[in-house]
Tab-separated table of C-alpha atoms in Angstrom:
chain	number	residue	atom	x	y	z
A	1	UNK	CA	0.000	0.000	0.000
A	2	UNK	CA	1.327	3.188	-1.231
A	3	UNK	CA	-0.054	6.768	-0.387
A	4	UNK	CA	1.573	9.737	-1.956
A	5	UNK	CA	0.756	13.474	-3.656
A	6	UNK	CA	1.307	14.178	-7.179
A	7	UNK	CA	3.098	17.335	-8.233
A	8	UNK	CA	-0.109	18.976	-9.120
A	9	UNK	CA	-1.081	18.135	-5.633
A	10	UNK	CA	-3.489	15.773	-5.892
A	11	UNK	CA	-3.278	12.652	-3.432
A	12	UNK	CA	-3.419	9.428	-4.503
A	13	UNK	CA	-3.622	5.366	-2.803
A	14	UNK	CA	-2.253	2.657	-4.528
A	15	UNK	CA	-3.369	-0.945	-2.613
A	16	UNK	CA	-2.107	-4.029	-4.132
A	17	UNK	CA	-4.049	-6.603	-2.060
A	18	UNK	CA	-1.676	-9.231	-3.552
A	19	UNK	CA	-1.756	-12.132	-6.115
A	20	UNK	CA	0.013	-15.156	-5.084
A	21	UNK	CA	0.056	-16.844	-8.415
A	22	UNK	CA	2.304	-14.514	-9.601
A	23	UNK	CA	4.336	-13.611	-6.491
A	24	UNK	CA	7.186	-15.152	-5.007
A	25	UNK	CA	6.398	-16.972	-1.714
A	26	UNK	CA	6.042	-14.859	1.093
A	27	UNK	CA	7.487	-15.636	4.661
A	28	UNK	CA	5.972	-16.686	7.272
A	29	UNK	CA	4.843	-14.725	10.437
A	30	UNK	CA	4.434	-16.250	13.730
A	31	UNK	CA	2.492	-13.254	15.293
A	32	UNK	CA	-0.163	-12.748	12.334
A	33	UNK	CA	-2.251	-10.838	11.766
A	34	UNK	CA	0.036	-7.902	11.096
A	35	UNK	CA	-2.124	-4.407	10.456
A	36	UNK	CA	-1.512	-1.241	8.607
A	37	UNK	CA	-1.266	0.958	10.365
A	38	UNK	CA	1.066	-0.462	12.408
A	39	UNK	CA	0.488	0.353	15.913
A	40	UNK	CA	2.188	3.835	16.832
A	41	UNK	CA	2.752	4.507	13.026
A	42	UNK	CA	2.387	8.711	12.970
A	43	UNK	CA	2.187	11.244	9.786
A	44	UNK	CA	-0.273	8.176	8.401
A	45	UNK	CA	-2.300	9.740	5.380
A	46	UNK	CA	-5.994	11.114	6.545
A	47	UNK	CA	-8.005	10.454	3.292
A	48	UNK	CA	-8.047	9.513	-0.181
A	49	UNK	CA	-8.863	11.987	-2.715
A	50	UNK	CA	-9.095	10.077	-5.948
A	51	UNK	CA	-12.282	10.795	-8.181
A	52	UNK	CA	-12.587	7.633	-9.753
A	53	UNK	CA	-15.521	7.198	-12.746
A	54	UNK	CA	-16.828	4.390	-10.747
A	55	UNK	CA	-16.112	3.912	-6.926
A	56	UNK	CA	-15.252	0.571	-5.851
A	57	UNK	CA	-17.801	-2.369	-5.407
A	58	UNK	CA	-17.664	-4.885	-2.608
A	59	UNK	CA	-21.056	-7.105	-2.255
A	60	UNK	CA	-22.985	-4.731	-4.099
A	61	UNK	CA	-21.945	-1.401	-1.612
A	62	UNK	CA	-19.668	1.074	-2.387
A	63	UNK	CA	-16.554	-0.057	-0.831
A	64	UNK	CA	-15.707	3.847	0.245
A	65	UNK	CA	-19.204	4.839	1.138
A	66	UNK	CA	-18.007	8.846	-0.018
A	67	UNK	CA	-18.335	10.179	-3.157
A	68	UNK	CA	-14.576	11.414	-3.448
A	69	UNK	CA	-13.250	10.739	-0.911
A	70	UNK	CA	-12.393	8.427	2.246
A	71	UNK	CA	-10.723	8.085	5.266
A	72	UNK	CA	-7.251	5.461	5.477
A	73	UNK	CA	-7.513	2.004	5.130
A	74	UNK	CA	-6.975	-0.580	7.647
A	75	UNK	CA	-5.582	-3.831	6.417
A	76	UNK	CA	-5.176	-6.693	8.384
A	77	UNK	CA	-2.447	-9.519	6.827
A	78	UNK	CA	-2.322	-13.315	7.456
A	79	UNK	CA	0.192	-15.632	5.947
A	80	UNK	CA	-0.216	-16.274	2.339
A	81	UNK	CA	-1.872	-19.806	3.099
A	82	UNK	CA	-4.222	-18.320	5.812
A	83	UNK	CA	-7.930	-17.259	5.491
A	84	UNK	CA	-8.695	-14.851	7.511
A	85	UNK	CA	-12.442	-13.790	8.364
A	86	UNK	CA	-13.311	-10.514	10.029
A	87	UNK	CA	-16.125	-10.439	12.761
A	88	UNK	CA	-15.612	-6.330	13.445
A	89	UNK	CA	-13.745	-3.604	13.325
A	90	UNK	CA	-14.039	-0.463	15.640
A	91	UNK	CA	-12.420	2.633	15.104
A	92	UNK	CA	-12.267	5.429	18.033
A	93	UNK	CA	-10.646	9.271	17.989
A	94	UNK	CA	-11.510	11.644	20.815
A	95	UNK	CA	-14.968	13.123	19.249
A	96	UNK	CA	-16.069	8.855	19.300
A	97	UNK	CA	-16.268	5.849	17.182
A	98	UNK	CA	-15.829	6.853	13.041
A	99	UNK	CA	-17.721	4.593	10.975
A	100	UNK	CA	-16.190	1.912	9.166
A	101	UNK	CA	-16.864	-0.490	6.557
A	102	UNK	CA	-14.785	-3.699	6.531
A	103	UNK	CA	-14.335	-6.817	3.562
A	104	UNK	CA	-12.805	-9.977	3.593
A	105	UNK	CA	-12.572	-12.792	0.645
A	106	UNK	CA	-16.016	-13.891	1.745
A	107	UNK	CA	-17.539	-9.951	0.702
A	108	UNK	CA	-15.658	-9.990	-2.944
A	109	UNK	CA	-18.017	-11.481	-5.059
A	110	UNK	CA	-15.793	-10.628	-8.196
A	111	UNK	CA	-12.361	-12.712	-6.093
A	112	UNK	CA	-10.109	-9.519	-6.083
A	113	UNK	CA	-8.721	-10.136	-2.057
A	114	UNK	CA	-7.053	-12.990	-1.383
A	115	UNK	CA	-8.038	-14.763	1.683
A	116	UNK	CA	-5.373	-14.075	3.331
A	117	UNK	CA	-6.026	-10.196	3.725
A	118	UNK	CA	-8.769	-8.203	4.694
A	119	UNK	CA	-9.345	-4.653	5.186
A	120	UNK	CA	-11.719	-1.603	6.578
A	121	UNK	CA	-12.093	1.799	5.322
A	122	UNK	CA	-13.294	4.931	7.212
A	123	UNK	CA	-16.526	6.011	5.586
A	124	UNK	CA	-15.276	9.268	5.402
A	125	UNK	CA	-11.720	11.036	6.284
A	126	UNK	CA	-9.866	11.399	8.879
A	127	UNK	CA	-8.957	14.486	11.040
A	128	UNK	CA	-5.746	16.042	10.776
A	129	UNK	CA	-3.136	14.862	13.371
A	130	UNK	CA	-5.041	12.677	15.235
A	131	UNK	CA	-4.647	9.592	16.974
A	132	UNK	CA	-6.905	7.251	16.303
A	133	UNK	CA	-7.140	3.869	18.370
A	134	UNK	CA	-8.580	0.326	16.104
A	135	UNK	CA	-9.690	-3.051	17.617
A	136	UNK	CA	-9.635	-5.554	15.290
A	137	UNK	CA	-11.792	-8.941	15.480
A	138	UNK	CA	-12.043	-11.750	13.642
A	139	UNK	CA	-10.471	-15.504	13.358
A	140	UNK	CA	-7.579	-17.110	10.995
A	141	UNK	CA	-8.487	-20.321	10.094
A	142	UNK	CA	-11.162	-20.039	12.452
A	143	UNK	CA	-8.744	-19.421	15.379
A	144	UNK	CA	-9.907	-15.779	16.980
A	145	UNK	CA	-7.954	-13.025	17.262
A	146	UNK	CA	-8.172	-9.845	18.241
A	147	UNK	CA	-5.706	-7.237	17.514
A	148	UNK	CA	-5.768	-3.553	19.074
A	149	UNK	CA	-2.977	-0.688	18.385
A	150	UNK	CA	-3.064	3.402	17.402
A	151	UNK	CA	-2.255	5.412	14.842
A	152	UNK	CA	-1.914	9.385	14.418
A	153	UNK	CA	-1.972	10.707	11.304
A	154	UNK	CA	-0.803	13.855	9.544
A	155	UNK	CA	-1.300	16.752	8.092
């Protein structure tokens, strides 16, 4: 996942959610899930800005529930051979919880994640310079887990 601003200004996202049949093999991690953000992460970008001709669909919703524009995504990473299932996904700042929408393999009806990834999105952005705490539930392989950490992001 790559944020960044083009030189007319203009911010873009670029999320490659991963496809293994093309990839080398990825190593394996003893303490997955692993989450962007990663917990304590700071200067993480707020929103995405992209006007796209069609937003993206995910079980018939728009996946960024905005019609411009969204807050970060939150992706949460299992090895390559896992499937991992999301059960919820809260998101807190100091004025509450933000909405959030979140998708797993099981949501794609057109196969673009892979099960070992999922992911949530902020139905709308994210204030400036703000921390930001997430609890992530769900199960890998139908194991639970439960991951919780902060962000902050920037300007």
């Amino acid at each position: 996942m790559a944020y960044g601003t083009m030189p007319s200004g203009t911010d873009f996202v670029v999320s490659d959610f991963g496809n293994q049949t093309v990839s080398p093999a990825a190593p394996l991690y003893s303490n997955a899930p692993l989450t962007y953000p990663c917990s304590g992460l700071t200067g993480v970008q707020r929103e995405n800005l992209i006007a796209e001709d069609m937003p993206p669909y995910i079980n018939g919703s728009p996946a960024k529930n905005a019609p411009d524009s969204w807050g970060t995504p939150i992706v949460v990473e299992a090895n390559v051979t896992d499937t991992v299932r999301l059960t919820s996904v809260s998101v807190t700042g100091p004025s509450g919880a933000v909405a959030v929408s979140f998708y797993d393999s099981s949501d794609d009806p057109y196969s673009f994640l892979i099960p070992s990834e999922a992911f949530a999105i902020a139905n709308a952005p994210l204030a400036a310079t703000t921390t930001y705490s997430v609890v992530a539930s769900g199960t890998i392989n139908g194991t639970p887990f439960t991951r919780s950490f902060s962000f902050t992001t920037g300007n």
